[in-house]
Tab-separated table of C-alpha atoms and ligand atoms in Angstrom:
chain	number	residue	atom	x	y	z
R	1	UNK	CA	-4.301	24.373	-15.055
R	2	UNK	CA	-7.954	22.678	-13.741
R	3	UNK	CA	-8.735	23.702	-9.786
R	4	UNK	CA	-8.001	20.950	-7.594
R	5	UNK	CA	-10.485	18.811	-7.069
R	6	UNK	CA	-11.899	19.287	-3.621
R	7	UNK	CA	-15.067	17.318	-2.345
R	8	UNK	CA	-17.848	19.013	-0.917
R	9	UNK	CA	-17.808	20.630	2.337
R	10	UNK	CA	-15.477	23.519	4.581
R	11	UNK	CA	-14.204	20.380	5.866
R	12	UNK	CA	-13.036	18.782	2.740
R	13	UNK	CA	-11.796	22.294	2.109
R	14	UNK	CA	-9.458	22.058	5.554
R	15	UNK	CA	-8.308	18.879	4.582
R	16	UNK	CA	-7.537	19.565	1.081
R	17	UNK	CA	-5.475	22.577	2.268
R	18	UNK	CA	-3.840	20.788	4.812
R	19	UNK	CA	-2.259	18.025	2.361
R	20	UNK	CA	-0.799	19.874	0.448
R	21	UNK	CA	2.949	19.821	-0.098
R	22	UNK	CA	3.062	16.691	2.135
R	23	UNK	CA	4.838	13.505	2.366
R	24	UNK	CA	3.251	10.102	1.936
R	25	UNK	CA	5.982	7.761	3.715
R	26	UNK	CA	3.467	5.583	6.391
R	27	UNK	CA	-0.163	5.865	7.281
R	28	UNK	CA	1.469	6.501	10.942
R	29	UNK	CA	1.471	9.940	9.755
R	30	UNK	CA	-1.793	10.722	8.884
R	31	UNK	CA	-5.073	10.861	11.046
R	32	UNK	CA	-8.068	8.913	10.322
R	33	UNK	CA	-10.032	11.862	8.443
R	34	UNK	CA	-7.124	12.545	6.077
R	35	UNK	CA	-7.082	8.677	5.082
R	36	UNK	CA	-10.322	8.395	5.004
R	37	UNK	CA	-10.571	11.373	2.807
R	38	UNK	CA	-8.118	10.251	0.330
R	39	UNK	CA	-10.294	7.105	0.079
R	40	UNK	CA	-13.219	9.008	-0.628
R	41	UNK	CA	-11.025	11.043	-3.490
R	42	UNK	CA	-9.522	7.643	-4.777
R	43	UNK	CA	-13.570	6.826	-5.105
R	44	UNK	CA	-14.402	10.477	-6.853
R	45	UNK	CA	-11.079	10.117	-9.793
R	46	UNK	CA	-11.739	6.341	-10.572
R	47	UNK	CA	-15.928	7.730	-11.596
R	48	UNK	CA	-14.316	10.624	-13.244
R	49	UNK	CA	-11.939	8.433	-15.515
R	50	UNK	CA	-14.725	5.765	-15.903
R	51	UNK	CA	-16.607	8.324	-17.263
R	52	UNK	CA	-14.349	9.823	-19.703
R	53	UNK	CA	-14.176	13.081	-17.941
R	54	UNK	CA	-10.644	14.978	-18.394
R	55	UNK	CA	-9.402	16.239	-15.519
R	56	UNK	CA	-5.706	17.789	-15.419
R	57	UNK	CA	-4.223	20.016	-11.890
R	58	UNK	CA	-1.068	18.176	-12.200
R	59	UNK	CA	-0.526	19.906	-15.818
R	60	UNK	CA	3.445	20.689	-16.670
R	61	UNK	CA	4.170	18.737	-13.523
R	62	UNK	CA	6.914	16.027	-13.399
R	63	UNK	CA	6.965	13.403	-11.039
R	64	UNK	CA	10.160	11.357	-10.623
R	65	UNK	CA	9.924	7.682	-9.990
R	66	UNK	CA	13.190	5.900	-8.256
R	67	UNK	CA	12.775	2.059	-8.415
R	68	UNK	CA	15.992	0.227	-6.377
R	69	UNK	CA	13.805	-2.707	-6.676
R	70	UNK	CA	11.419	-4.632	-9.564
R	71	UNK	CA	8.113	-3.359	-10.289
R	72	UNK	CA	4.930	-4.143	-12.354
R	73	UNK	CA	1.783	-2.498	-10.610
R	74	UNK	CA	3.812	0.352	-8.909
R	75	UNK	CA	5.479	1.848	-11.933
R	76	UNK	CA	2.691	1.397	-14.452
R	77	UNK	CA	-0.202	2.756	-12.059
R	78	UNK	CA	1.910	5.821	-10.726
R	79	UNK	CA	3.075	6.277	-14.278
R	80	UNK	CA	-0.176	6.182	-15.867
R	81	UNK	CA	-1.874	8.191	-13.326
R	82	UNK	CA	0.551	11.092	-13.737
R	83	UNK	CA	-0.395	11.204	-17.327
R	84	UNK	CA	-4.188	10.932	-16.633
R	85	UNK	CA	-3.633	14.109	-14.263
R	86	UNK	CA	-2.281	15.939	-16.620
R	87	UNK	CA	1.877	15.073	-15.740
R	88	UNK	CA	4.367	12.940	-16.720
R	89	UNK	CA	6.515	10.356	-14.941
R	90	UNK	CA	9.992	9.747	-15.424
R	91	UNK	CA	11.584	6.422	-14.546
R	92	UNK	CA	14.750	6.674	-12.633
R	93	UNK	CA	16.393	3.149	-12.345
R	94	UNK	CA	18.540	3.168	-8.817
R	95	UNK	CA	21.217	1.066	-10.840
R	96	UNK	CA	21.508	4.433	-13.243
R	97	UNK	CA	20.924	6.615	-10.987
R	98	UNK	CA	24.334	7.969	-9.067
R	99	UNK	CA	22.521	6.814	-6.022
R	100	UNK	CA	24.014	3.386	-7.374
R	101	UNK	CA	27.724	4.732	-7.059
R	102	UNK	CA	27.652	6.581	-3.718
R	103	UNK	CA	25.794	10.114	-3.911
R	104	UNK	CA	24.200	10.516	-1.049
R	105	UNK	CA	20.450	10.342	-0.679
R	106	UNK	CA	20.309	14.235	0.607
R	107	UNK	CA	22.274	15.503	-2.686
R	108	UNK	CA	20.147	13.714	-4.586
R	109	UNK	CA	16.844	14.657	-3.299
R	110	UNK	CA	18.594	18.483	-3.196
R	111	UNK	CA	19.198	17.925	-6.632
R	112	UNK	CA	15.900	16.695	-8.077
R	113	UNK	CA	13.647	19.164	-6.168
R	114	UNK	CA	15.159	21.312	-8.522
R	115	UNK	CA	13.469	19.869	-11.116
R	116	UNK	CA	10.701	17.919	-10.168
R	117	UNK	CA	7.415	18.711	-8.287
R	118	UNK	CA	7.317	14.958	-6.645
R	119	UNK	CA	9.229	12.144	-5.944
R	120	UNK	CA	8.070	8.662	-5.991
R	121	UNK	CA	10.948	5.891	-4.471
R	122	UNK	CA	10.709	2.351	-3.709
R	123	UNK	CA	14.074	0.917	-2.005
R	124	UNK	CA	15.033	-1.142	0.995
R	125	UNK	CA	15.724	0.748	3.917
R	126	UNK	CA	12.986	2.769	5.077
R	127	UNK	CA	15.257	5.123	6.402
R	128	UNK	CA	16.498	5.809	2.759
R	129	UNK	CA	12.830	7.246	2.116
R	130	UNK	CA	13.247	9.195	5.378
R	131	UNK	CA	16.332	10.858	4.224
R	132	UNK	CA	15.161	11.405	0.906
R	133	UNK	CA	11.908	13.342	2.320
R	134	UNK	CA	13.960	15.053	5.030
R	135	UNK	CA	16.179	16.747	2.461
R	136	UNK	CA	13.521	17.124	-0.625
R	137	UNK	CA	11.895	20.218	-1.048
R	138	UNK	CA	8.698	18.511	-3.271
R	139	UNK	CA	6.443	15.743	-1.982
R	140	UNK	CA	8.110	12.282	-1.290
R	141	UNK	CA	5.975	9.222	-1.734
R	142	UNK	CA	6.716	6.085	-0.447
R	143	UNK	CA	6.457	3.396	-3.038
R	144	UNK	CA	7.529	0.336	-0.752
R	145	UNK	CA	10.445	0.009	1.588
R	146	UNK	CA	11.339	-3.518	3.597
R	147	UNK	CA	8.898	-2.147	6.223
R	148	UNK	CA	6.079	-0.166	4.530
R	149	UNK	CA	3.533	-0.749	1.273
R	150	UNK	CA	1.787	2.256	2.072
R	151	UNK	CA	0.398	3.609	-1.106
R	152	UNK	CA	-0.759	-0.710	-1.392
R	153	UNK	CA	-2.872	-0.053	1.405
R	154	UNK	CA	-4.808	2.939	0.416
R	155	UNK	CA	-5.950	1.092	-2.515
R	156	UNK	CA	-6.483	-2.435	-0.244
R	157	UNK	CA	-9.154	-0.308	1.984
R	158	UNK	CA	-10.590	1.601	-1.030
R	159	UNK	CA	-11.516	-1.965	-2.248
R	160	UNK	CA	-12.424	-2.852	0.942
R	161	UNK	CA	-15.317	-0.046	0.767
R	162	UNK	CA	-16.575	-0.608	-2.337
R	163	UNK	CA	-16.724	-4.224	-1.596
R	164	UNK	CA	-18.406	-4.145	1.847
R	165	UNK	CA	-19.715	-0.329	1.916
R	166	UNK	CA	-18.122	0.255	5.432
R	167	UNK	CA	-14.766	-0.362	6.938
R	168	UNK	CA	-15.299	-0.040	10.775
R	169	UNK	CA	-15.841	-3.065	12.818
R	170	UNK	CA	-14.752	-5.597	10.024
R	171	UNK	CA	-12.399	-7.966	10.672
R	172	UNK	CA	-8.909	-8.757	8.514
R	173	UNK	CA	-6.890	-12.124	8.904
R	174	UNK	CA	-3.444	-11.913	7.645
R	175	UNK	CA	-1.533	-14.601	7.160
R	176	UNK	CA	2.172	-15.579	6.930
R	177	UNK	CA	4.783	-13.606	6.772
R	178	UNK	CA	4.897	-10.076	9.288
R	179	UNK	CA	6.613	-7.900	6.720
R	180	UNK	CA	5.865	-4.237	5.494
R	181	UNK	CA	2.893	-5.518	3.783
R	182	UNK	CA	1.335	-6.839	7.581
R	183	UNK	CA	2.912	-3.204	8.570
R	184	UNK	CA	0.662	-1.095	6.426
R	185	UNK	CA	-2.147	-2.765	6.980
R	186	UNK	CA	-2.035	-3.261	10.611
R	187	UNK	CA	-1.607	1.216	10.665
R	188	UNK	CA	-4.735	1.586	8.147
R	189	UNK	CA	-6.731	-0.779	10.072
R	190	UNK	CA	-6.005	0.632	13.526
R	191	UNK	CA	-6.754	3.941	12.246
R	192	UNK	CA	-9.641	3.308	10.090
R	193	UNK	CA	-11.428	1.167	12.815
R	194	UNK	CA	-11.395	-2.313	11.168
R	195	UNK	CA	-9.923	-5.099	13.710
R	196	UNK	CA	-6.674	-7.046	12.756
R	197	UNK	CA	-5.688	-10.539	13.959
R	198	UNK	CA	-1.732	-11.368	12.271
R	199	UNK	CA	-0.417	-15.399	12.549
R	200	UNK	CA	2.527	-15.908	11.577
R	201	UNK	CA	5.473	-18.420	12.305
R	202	UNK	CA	7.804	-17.676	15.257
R	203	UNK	CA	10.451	-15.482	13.945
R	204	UNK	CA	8.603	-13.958	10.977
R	205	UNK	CA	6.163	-12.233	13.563
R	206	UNK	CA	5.214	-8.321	12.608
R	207	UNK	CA	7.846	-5.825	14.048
R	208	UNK	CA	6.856	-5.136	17.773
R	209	UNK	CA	7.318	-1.524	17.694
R	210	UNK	CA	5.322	-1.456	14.409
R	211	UNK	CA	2.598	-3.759	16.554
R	212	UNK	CA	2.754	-1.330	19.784
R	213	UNK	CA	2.388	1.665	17.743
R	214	UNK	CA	-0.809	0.092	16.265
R	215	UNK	CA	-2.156	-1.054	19.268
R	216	UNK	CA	-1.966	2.509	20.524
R	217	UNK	CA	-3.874	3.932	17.599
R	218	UNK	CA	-6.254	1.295	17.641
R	219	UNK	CA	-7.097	1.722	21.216
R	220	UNK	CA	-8.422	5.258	20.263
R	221	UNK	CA	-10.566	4.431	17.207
R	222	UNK	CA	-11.994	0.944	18.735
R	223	UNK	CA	-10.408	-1.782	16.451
R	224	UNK	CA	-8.856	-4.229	18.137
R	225	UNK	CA	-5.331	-5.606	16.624
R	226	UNK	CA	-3.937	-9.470	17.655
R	227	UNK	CA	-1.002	-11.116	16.913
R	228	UNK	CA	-1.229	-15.233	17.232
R	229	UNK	CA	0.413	-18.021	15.486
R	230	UNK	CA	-2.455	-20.172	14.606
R	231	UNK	CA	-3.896	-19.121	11.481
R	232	UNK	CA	-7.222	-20.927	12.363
R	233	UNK	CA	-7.383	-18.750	14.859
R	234	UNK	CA	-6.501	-15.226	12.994
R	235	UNK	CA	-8.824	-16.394	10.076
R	236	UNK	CA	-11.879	-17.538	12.674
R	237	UNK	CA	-14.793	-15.258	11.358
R	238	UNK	CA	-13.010	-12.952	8.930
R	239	UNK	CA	-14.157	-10.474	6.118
R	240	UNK	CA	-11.100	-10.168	4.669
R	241	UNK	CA	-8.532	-12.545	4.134
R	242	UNK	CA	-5.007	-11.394	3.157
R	243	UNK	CA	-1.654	-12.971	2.632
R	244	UNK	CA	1.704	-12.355	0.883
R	245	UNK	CA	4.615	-13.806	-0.708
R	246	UNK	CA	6.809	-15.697	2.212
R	247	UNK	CA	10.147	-14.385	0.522
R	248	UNK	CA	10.128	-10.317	-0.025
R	249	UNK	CA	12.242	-8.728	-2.295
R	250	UNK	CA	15.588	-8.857	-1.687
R	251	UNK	CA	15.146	-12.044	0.675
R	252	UNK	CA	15.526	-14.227	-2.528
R	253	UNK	CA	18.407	-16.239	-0.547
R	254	UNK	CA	15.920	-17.367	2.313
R	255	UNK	CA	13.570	-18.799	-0.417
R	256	UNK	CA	14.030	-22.916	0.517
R	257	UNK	CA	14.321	-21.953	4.958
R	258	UNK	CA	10.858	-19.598	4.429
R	259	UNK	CA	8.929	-22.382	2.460
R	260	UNK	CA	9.581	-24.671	5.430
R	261	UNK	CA	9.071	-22.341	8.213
R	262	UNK	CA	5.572	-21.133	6.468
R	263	UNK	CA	4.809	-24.862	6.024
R	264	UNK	CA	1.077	-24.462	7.304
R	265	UNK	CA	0.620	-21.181	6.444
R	266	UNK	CA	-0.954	-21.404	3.054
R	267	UNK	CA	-4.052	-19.693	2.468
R	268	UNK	CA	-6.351	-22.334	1.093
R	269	UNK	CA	-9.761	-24.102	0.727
R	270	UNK	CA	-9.321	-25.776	4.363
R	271	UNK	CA	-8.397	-22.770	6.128
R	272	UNK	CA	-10.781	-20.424	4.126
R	273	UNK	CA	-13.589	-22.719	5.472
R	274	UNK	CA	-13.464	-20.944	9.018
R	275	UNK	CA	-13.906	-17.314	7.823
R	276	UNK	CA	-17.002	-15.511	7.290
R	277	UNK	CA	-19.513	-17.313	4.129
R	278	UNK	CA	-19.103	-13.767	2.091
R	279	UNK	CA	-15.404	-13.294	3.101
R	280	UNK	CA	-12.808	-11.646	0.466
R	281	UNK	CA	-9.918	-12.794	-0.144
R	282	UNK	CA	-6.824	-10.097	-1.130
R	283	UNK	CA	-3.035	-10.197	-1.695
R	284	UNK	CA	-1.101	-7.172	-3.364
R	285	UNK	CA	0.541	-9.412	-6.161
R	286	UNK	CA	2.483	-10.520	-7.418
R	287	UNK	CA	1.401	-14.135	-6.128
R	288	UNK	CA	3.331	-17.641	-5.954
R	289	UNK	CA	0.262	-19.802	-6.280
R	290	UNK	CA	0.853	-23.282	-4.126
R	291	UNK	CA	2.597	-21.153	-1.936
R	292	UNK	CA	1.415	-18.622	-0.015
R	293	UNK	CA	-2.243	-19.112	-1.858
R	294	UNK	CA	-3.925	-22.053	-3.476
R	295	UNK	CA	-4.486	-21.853	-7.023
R	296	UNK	CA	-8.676	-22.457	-5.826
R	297	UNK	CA	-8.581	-19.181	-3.578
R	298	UNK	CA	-6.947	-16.813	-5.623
R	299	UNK	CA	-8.822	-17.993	-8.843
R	300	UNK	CA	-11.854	-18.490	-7.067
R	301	UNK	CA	-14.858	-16.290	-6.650
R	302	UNK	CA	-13.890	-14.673	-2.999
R	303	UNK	CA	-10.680	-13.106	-4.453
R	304	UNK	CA	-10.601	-9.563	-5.482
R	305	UNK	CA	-6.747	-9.051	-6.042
R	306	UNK	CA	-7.249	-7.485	-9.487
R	307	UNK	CA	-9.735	-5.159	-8.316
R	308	UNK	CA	-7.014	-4.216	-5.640
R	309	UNK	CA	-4.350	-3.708	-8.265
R	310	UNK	CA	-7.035	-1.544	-10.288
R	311	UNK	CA	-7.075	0.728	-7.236
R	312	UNK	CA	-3.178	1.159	-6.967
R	313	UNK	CA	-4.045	3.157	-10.218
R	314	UNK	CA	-6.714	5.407	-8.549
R	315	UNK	CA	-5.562	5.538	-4.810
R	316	UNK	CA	-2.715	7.043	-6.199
R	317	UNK	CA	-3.719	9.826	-8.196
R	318	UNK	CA	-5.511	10.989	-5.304
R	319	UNK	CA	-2.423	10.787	-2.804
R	320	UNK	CA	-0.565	12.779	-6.074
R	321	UNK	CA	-3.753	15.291	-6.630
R	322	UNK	CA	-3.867	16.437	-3.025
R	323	UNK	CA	-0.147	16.533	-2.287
R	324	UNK	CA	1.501	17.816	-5.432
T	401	CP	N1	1.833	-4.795	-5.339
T	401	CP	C1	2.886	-4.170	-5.877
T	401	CP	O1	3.432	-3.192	-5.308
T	401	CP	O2	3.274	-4.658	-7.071
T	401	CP	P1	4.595	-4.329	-7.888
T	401	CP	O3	5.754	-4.906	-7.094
T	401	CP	O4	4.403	-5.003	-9.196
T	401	CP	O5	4.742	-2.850	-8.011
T	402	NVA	N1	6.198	-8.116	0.510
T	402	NVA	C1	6.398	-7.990	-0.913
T	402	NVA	C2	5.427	-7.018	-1.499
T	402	NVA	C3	5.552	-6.824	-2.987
T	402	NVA	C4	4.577	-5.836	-3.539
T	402	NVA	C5	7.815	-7.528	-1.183
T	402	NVA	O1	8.296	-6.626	-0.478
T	402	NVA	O2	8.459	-8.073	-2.084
């Protein structure tokens, strides 16, 4: 099996070691230097596939992927990244799963460290993912839950960099819904130093424990998080400009009550006008175009979403390479 791959430096060295057999369920529970670290790995594995290099430590390792909800980017860049490390993937559907008819989440996770070396699970509750990772022996990751995207925003702020060539002191405007996409990015902003302004209508706003937590990390690494209504105001001056879908998965029912209460939260060419001249624009896909995002922002020449997607690929082979 190849040596990990460990960038240069004792540090790197620390850090390396100290990832090691990990979980990856929030960026709450990692500092600054280990995200920004597995940025700058992400960064190191997407030159080494671009240039053809092989590169295999996860050899003869197995990672299991549980999916309780649908999946395009997710299953195809975790899956494909195994196998570029060396691995496989297995798909485990949650409707074939026993999961589906009543095992509990701790025999199950009991069960499959027995034969896996990670476990990759996307599901509703987030405290389904806790459980699972509480009573796993391998590395859990977290692969979306109704309050975290996680593994999204490693790959949204490795874009970010390669885009802008910093990350501290920009500013991100998210707009519309406060769900675990706002979540994730409101931790990785507060702890990589970008600031964060969130509008959204009243009673879609971004959990306030979620927010607090935030604010507190922020406060230590200088970015400054806000929580508004008016999207003018969240998008005044922005680098980045993100939205996402009004209706999550599994809120499929609230479809016609969200479109009305995000009536004026659409990310297009009049709103776009008051961010920065150079701004990006971003959204994790999948998109509803007329929705959420005009068909003129997300086509046009601001929007890096499939650059983003790209990353999911190589964001997550690091998180894999330095855990597993
Ligand atoms: N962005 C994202 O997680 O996409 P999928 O739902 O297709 O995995
Ligand atoms: N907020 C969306 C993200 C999809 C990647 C959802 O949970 O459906």
């Amino acid at each position: 099996m190849q040596q990990p791959l460990i960038l240069a430096g004792a540090r790197s060295e620390e850090l390396a070691a100290g990832l090691k057999g990990r979980d990856f369920l929030a960026l709450a529970d990692y500092t600054p230097e280990e995200l920004r670290y597995l940025i700058e790995l992400a960064i190191e594995l997407k030159r080494v596939q671009k240039f053809g290099e092989a590169y295999h430590p996860l050899k003869g390792k197995t990672l299991g992927m549980i999916f309780e909800k649908a999946s395009t980017r997710t299953r195809v860049s975790f899956e494909v990244g195994m196998y570029q490390l060396g691995g496989q993937a297995l798909f485990l559907s949650g409707n074939d799963l026993q999961i589906g008819r009543g095992e509990p989440i701790s025999d199950t996770a009991q069960v499959l460290s027995r034969y896996l070396d990670g476990i990759m699970i996307r599901t509703f509750a987030h405290r389904t993912v806790i459980e699972l990772a509480r009573a796993s022996t391998v590395p859990v990751i977290n692969g979306l839950t109704d309050s975290e995207h996680p593994c999204q925003v490693m790959a949204d702020y490795q874009t970010v960099l390669e885009h802008k060539g910093k990350l501290e002191g920009l500013k991100v405007a998210y707009i519309g819904d406060g769900n675990n996409m706002a979540h994730s990015l409101l931790m990785g902003a507060a702890k990589l130093g970008l600031h964060m302004s969130v509008a959204t209508p009243e009673g879609y706003e971004p959990d306030a424990a979620i927010v607090k937590q935030t604010q507190a990390v922020a406060s230590g690494t200088g970015s400054v998080i806000h929580v508004c209504r008016d999207p003018r105001e969240a998008i005044e001056g922005a680098d980045i400009v993100y939205t996402d879908v009004w209706a999550s998965m599994g809120q499929e029912a609230e479809q016609a009550e969200r479109e009305r209460a995000f009536a004026g939260y659409q990310v297009n060419e009049d709103l776009t006008k008051h961010a920065k001249a150079d701004y990006l624009f971003m959204h994790c896909l999948p998109a509803h175009r007329g929705e959420e995002v005009s068909e003129g922002v997300i086509d046009g020449k601001h929007s890096i979403v499939f650059d983003e997607a790209e990353n999911r690929l190589h964001a997550q082979k690091a998180i894999m390479a330095a855990l597993m």
